[in-house]
Tab-separated table of C-alpha atoms and ligand atoms in Angstrom:
chain	number	residue	atom	x	y	z
A	1	UNK	CA	0.067	0.076	-0.020
A	2	UNK	CA	1.488	3.321	-1.340
A	3	UNK	CA	0.574	6.021	1.807
A	4	UNK	CA	1.329	9.758	0.941
A	5	UNK	CA	4.581	11.414	2.816
A	6	UNK	CA	4.661	14.862	2.987
A	7	UNK	CA	7.422	17.286	3.806
A	8	UNK	CA	6.861	19.506	6.614
A	9	UNK	CA	8.557	23.078	6.206
A	10	UNK	CA	10.833	24.315	8.860
A	11	UNK	CA	12.560	27.550	9.329
A	12	UNK	CA	16.080	27.943	10.717
A	13	UNK	CA	17.440	24.582	10.977
A	14	UNK	CA	19.141	21.756	8.826
A	15	UNK	CA	16.368	18.941	10.045
A	16	UNK	CA	14.300	17.705	7.526
A	17	UNK	CA	10.917	16.768	8.631
A	18	UNK	CA	7.992	14.396	7.027
A	19	UNK	CA	4.800	12.844	7.949
A	20	UNK	CA	3.395	9.769	6.711
A	21	UNK	CA	-0.119	10.009	6.071
A	22	UNK	CA	-1.530	6.971	7.742
A	23	UNK	CA	-4.402	8.905	8.684
A	24	UNK	CA	-5.424	8.729	5.175
A	25	UNK	CA	-5.599	4.965	4.365
A	26	UNK	CA	-9.169	4.602	4.901
A	27	UNK	CA	-12.016	6.910	5.699
A	28	UNK	CA	-13.470	5.560	8.952
A	29	UNK	CA	-10.730	2.970	10.019
A	30	UNK	CA	-7.785	5.576	10.114
A	31	UNK	CA	-4.427	4.874	10.593
A	32	UNK	CA	-3.004	2.354	12.950
A	33	UNK	CA	-6.088	0.960	13.694
A	34	UNK	CA	-6.720	-0.339	10.123
A	35	UNK	CA	-3.373	-2.110	10.114
A	36	UNK	CA	-3.965	-3.647	13.676
A	37	UNK	CA	-7.226	-4.886	12.625
A	38	UNK	CA	-6.424	-6.211	9.296
A	39	UNK	CA	-4.566	-9.793	10.676
A	40	UNK	CA	-7.179	-10.085	13.549
A	41	UNK	CA	-10.158	-9.958	10.988
A	42	UNK	CA	-8.284	-12.495	8.871
A	43	UNK	CA	-7.935	-14.794	11.922
A	44	UNK	CA	-11.366	-14.177	13.109
A	45	UNK	CA	-12.507	-15.633	9.916
A	46	UNK	CA	-10.401	-18.402	10.071
A	47	UNK	CA	-11.810	-19.776	13.275
A	48	UNK	CA	-15.137	-19.160	11.698
A	49	UNK	CA	-15.823	-16.609	14.345
A	50	UNK	CA	-19.301	-14.419	13.585
A	51	UNK	CA	-18.637	-12.024	16.471
A	52	UNK	CA	-15.628	-9.530	17.239
A	53	UNK	CA	-15.741	-8.319	20.824
A	54	UNK	CA	-13.356	-5.143	22.120
A	55	UNK	CA	-12.963	-2.502	24.649
A	56	UNK	CA	-12.566	1.073	25.055
A	57	UNK	CA	-13.539	4.504	26.576
A	58	UNK	CA	-15.817	7.319	25.350
A	59	UNK	CA	-14.099	8.577	22.599
A	60	UNK	CA	-11.892	5.368	21.467
A	61	UNK	CA	-10.872	5.338	17.980
A	62	UNK	CA	-10.477	1.664	18.187
A	63	UNK	CA	-14.105	1.021	19.078
A	64	UNK	CA	-15.145	3.204	16.009
A	65	UNK	CA	-12.445	1.373	13.842
A	66	UNK	CA	-13.586	-1.802	15.096
A	67	UNK	CA	-17.257	-1.031	14.693
A	68	UNK	CA	-17.088	0.192	11.204
A	69	UNK	CA	-14.691	-2.835	9.909
A	70	UNK	CA	-16.951	-5.355	11.419
A	71	UNK	CA	-19.800	-4.311	9.614
A	72	UNK	CA	-17.530	-3.768	6.212
A	73	UNK	CA	-16.332	-7.710	6.864
A	74	UNK	CA	-19.513	-9.097	7.912
A	75	UNK	CA	-18.945	-9.373	11.540
A	76	UNK	CA	-21.366	-8.555	14.605
A	77	UNK	CA	-19.424	-6.200	16.818
A	78	UNK	CA	-19.890	-5.744	20.811
A	79	UNK	CA	-17.910	-2.910	22.498
A	80	UNK	CA	-17.337	-3.098	26.105
A	81	UNK	CA	-17.241	0.649	27.247
A	82	UNK	CA	-15.585	2.129	30.077
A	83	UNK	CA	-18.359	4.129	32.111
A	84	UNK	CA	-22.078	2.867	32.878
A	85	UNK	CA	-22.918	6.797	32.508
A	86	UNK	CA	-22.729	6.607	29.060
A	87	UNK	CA	-25.373	4.096	28.559
A	88	UNK	CA	-27.765	7.153	28.594
A	89	UNK	CA	-25.667	9.236	26.407
A	90	UNK	CA	-24.974	7.369	23.167
A	91	UNK	CA	-26.595	10.044	20.899
A	92	UNK	CA	-24.589	12.901	22.708
A	93	UNK	CA	-21.133	10.963	21.746
A	94	UNK	CA	-20.189	11.048	18.156
A	95	UNK	CA	-18.119	7.862	18.644
A	96	UNK	CA	-20.479	5.838	20.140
A	97	UNK	CA	-23.219	6.875	17.821
A	98	UNK	CA	-20.987	6.076	14.998
A	99	UNK	CA	-20.253	2.517	16.482
A	100	UNK	CA	-23.858	2.207	17.001
A	101	UNK	CA	-25.025	3.089	13.526
A	102	UNK	CA	-22.328	0.555	12.258
A	103	UNK	CA	-24.023	-2.008	14.345
A	104	UNK	CA	-22.103	-2.585	17.409
A	105	UNK	CA	-23.818	-3.416	20.375
A	106	UNK	CA	-22.686	-2.138	23.681
A	107	UNK	CA	-22.133	-3.482	27.292
A	108	UNK	CA	-21.469	-0.452	29.741
A	109	UNK	CA	-19.585	-1.268	32.642
A	110	UNK	CA	-18.141	0.589	35.514
A	111	UNK	CA	-14.556	1.677	35.813
A	112	UNK	CA	-13.963	-0.676	38.666
A	113	UNK	CA	-14.974	-3.762	36.358
A	114	UNK	CA	-13.545	-2.132	33.441
A	115	UNK	CA	-9.989	-2.506	34.905
A	116	UNK	CA	-10.670	-6.494	35.300
A	117	UNK	CA	-11.533	-6.906	31.866
A	118	UNK	CA	-8.418	-8.765	31.095
A	119	UNK	CA	-9.171	-11.406	33.804
A	120	UNK	CA	-10.342	-14.634	33.019
A	121	UNK	CA	-13.731	-14.401	35.124
A	122	UNK	CA	-14.513	-11.121	33.392
A	123	UNK	CA	-14.256	-13.178	29.779
A	124	UNK	CA	-15.917	-16.207	30.581
A	125	UNK	CA	-18.772	-14.227	32.059
A	126	UNK	CA	-19.015	-12.088	29.049
A	127	UNK	CA	-19.119	-15.623	27.185
A	128	UNK	CA	-21.740	-16.914	29.060
A	129	UNK	CA	-23.838	-13.648	28.446
A	130	UNK	CA	-22.952	-13.164	24.813
A	131	UNK	CA	-22.110	-16.316	23.425
A	132	UNK	CA	-18.773	-16.952	21.451
A	133	UNK	CA	-16.447	-14.009	20.401
A	134	UNK	CA	-13.339	-13.314	19.041
A	135	UNK	CA	-11.668	-11.192	21.487
A	136	UNK	CA	-9.638	-8.130	20.396
A	137	UNK	CA	-7.986	-6.517	23.257
A	138	UNK	CA	-7.957	-2.694	24.200
A	139	UNK	CA	-6.522	-0.533	21.838
A	140	UNK	CA	-6.225	-3.819	19.549
A	141	UNK	CA	-2.939	-4.555	20.243
A	142	UNK	CA	-1.916	-8.103	20.169
A	143	UNK	CA	1.027	-10.217	18.176
A	144	UNK	CA	-1.245	-10.052	14.742
A	145	UNK	CA	-1.513	-6.499	15.531
A	146	UNK	CA	2.117	-5.648	15.562
A	147	UNK	CA	2.418	-7.787	12.416
A	148	UNK	CA	-0.077	-5.152	10.653
A	149	UNK	CA	1.873	-2.282	11.927
A	150	UNK	CA	4.755	-3.969	10.606
A	151	UNK	CA	3.724	-3.050	7.170
A	152	UNK	CA	3.886	0.965	8.007
A	153	UNK	CA	7.707	0.870	6.965
A	154	UNK	CA	9.000	-0.493	3.881
A	155	UNK	CA	12.946	-1.010	2.751
A	156	UNK	CA	12.333	2.288	0.891
A	157	UNK	CA	12.100	3.954	4.040
A	158	UNK	CA	15.987	3.988	4.687
A	159	UNK	CA	16.360	7.172	3.972
A	160	UNK	CA	15.145	8.271	7.786
A	161	UNK	CA	17.246	8.392	10.859
A	162	UNK	CA	14.446	8.703	13.198
A	163	UNK	CA	10.954	7.331	13.034
A	164	UNK	CA	8.477	9.098	15.834
A	165	UNK	CA	5.061	7.414	16.524
A	166	UNK	CA	2.377	8.303	19.372
A	167	UNK	CA	2.027	5.364	22.222
A	168	UNK	CA	-1.283	3.910	23.618
A	169	UNK	CA	-0.609	0.461	24.482
A	170	UNK	CA	2.638	-0.050	22.292
A	171	UNK	CA	1.502	-2.134	19.492
A	172	UNK	CA	2.244	0.480	16.966
A	173	UNK	CA	5.538	1.261	17.954
A	174	UNK	CA	6.630	-2.552	18.495
A	175	UNK	CA	5.542	-2.959	14.674
A	176	UNK	CA	7.646	-0.079	13.421
A	177	UNK	CA	10.421	-1.254	15.553
A	178	UNK	CA	10.809	-4.581	14.165
A	179	UNK	CA	10.723	-3.416	10.475
A	180	UNK	CA	12.913	-0.368	10.866
A	181	UNK	CA	16.656	-0.655	10.298
A	182	UNK	CA	19.063	-1.031	13.174
A	183	UNK	CA	20.782	2.608	12.295
A	184	UNK	CA	17.608	4.080	12.529
A	185	UNK	CA	16.063	4.935	15.837
A	186	UNK	CA	12.525	4.790	16.901
A	187	UNK	CA	11.073	7.229	19.525
A	188	UNK	CA	7.760	6.552	20.945
A	189	UNK	CA	5.910	9.454	22.851
A	190	UNK	CA	3.184	8.086	25.270
A	191	UNK	CA	0.004	9.886	25.241
A	192	UNK	CA	-0.522	8.554	28.842
A	193	UNK	CA	1.642	8.418	32.087
A	194	UNK	CA	3.176	5.373	33.417
A	195	UNK	CA	6.034	3.128	33.297
A	196	UNK	CA	4.597	-0.208	32.362
A	197	UNK	CA	4.857	0.885	28.433
A	198	UNK	CA	8.242	-0.317	28.236
A	199	UNK	CA	7.324	-3.930	29.395
A	200	UNK	CA	4.616	-3.752	27.121
A	201	UNK	CA	6.648	-3.062	24.116
A	202	UNK	CA	9.403	-5.524	25.341
A	203	UNK	CA	6.927	-8.392	24.704
A	204	UNK	CA	6.734	-7.760	21.059
A	205	UNK	CA	9.701	-5.794	20.058
A	206	UNK	CA	12.239	-7.656	18.442
A	207	UNK	CA	14.836	-4.589	18.129
A	208	UNK	CA	16.799	-2.501	21.003
A	209	UNK	CA	16.971	0.666	18.643
A	210	UNK	CA	14.043	2.739	20.406
A	211	UNK	CA	13.050	4.968	23.515
A	212	UNK	CA	10.419	6.606	25.015
A	213	UNK	CA	10.058	10.177	25.380
A	214	UNK	CA	7.942	10.456	28.136
A	215	UNK	CA	7.304	14.191	28.757
A	216	UNK	CA	4.680	14.847	26.501
A	217	UNK	CA	1.740	13.417	27.806
A	218	UNK	CA	0.021	17.004	29.034
A	219	UNK	CA	-1.096	15.535	32.292
A	220	UNK	CA	-2.300	12.023	31.297
A	221	UNK	CA	-4.355	10.359	28.835
A	222	UNK	CA	-7.406	12.401	27.261
A	223	UNK	CA	-5.843	15.487	28.944
A	224	UNK	CA	-5.493	18.407	26.759
A	225	UNK	CA	-4.248	22.078	27.305
A	226	UNK	CA	-5.055	25.344	25.594
A	227	UNK	CA	-1.285	25.372	24.376
A	228	UNK	CA	-1.878	21.985	22.906
A	229	UNK	CA	-5.106	23.064	21.097
A	230	UNK	CA	-3.730	26.144	19.981
A	231	UNK	CA	-0.300	24.253	18.496
A	232	UNK	CA	-3.049	21.862	16.794
A	233	UNK	CA	-4.836	24.758	15.221
A	234	UNK	CA	-1.789	26.551	14.225
A	235	UNK	CA	-0.450	23.513	12.777
A	236	UNK	CA	-3.412	23.056	10.722
A	237	UNK	CA	-3.560	26.326	9.459
A	238	UNK	CA	0.126	26.291	8.274
A	239	UNK	CA	0.101	22.909	6.688
A	240	UNK	CA	-3.440	21.663	6.138
A	241	UNK	CA	-2.922	18.697	8.350
A	242	UNK	CA	-4.963	17.906	10.926
A	243	UNK	CA	-3.719	16.200	14.311
A	244	UNK	CA	-5.855	14.785	17.176
A	245	UNK	CA	-5.641	16.081	20.582
A	246	UNK	CA	-5.043	12.522	22.278
A	247	UNK	CA	-2.160	10.862	20.359
A	248	UNK	CA	-0.621	12.819	17.100
A	249	UNK	CA	-1.052	16.441	18.562
A	250	UNK	CA	1.027	15.551	21.274
A	251	UNK	CA	3.784	13.728	19.547
A	252	UNK	CA	4.056	16.415	16.966
A	253	UNK	CA	4.325	18.929	19.627
A	254	UNK	CA	7.047	17.172	21.239
A	255	UNK	CA	8.999	16.523	18.202
A	256	UNK	CA	8.835	20.292	17.261
A	257	UNK	CA	9.688	21.084	20.509
A	258	UNK	CA	12.721	18.711	20.650
A	259	UNK	CA	13.972	20.323	17.395
A	260	UNK	CA	14.041	23.912	18.751
A	261	UNK	CA	15.877	22.362	21.881
A	262	UNK	CA	18.595	20.866	19.541
A	263	UNK	CA	17.607	17.274	20.493
A	264	UNK	CA	18.178	16.113	16.977
A	265	UNK	CA	21.440	16.056	15.458
A	266	UNK	CA	22.233	18.356	12.570
A	267	UNK	CA	20.839	17.165	9.048
A	268	UNK	CA	18.904	14.712	11.063
A	269	UNK	CA	15.899	13.363	8.735
A	270	UNK	CA	12.858	12.650	10.857
A	271	UNK	CA	9.851	10.656	9.784
A	272	UNK	CA	6.494	11.157	11.982
A	273	UNK	CA	3.661	8.354	11.468
A	274	UNK	CA	0.360	10.100	11.197
A	275	UNK	CA	-1.779	7.364	13.286
A	276	UNK	CA	-5.047	8.842	12.560
A	277	UNK	CA	-7.566	9.466	15.240
A	278	UNK	CA	-9.264	12.333	13.672
A	279	UNK	CA	-12.832	10.833	14.457
A	280	UNK	CA	-12.127	11.531	18.322
A	281	UNK	CA	-12.074	15.706	17.598
A	282	UNK	CA	-16.078	15.798	17.436
A	283	UNK	CA	-16.242	14.703	21.048
A	284	UNK	CA	-13.541	16.473	22.351
A	285	UNK	CA	-14.733	19.843	20.965
A	286	UNK	CA	-18.045	19.032	22.827
A	287	UNK	CA	-16.156	18.676	25.976
A	288	UNK	CA	-14.058	22.002	25.413
A	289	UNK	CA	-17.055	23.465	24.446
A	290	UNK	CA	-18.786	22.996	27.921
A	291	UNK	CA	-15.587	24.165	29.804
A	292	UNK	CA	-15.378	27.749	27.463
A	293	UNK	CA	-11.637	26.124	26.209
A	294	UNK	CA	-11.085	26.930	22.349
A	295	UNK	CA	-12.160	23.868	20.475
A	296	UNK	CA	-9.937	22.375	17.614
A	297	UNK	CA	-10.414	24.232	14.464
A	298	UNK	CA	-10.030	21.363	11.484
A	299	UNK	CA	-12.662	20.568	8.503
A	300	UNK	CA	-12.931	17.169	8.682
B	401	PLP	C1	-4.730	3.756	18.953
B	401	PLP	C2	-4.117	5.160	18.552
B	401	PLP	C3	-2.617	5.181	18.907
B	401	PLP	C4	-1.858	4.483	19.940
B	401	PLP	O1	-1.405	3.146	19.445
B	401	PLP	P1	-0.994	1.984	20.020
B	401	PLP	O2	-0.578	1.004	19.115
B	401	PLP	O3	-2.116	1.564	21.088
B	401	PLP	O4	0.113	2.210	20.967
B	401	PLP	C5	-1.806	6.387	18.303
B	401	PLP	N1	-2.581	7.268	17.599
B	401	PLP	C6	-3.846	7.176	17.234
B	401	PLP	C7	-4.345	8.028	16.527
B	401	PLP	C8	-4.589	5.879	17.996
B	401	PLP	O5	-5.609	5.913	17.495
């Protein structure tokens, strides 16, 4: 699959910055979620499963992607959603509304139960209630997802010195690491706080040419600041490239900040991976508006 790569003009630096527009590979199953679902859908078919079940929060890109991909590929879909209070708010939530319109059924659970979602008891209770299903973990990360993400880079990408991406569960960066060249450095920008990510990545990554830059999560998962929103809006005005506030906005902010701080050697060639997430902007904007904070101004 040929994916558009754009140059991002920078001033007063020898560094060259590029962005791979994985957000454009599918109108609804955008970016890395398409890559992560590809081999899981094949496996589910092979196992003769007719239902996909997965997990996610209120604005989850993975929930939206699974709902659409399920519909497109003839699967029933079930989303286990974090937060019981959302059950009565589906129509006010663009992500859940979209997923429901694709045919997804929901199971809303409390935050406490959601934390136990990986446990054998929780899964077997779901099977008792709902029948058989193909389980895709939260964020879609498993071995087959990593295999799909290994297809983001190709041998033709030998030109770049650094590959940068946002991190949620670590599946995407693991795929990038596995298909990178050993002289390249893969930098991950976690969109959440926590030290568990390194362990998670080591489970899947076959090389050591990577590092995490953990200072651009803006307070944690789903947290945004006015500075971040302003950055996303300015970046869009300048480059006509939309960024989401949960993942790609934080990563691109971080890289541009690090360039200004001379983190990268002179003449470095950096490739940013735009992992998508644009569907989530509508929901975040509703939240921002209710707090009287400026919204994300992109025409999606
Ligand atoms: C899910 C997601 C990520 C995180 O990917 P992981 O494989 O979970 O690390 C990054 N960017 C966007 C836009 C996403 O939707």
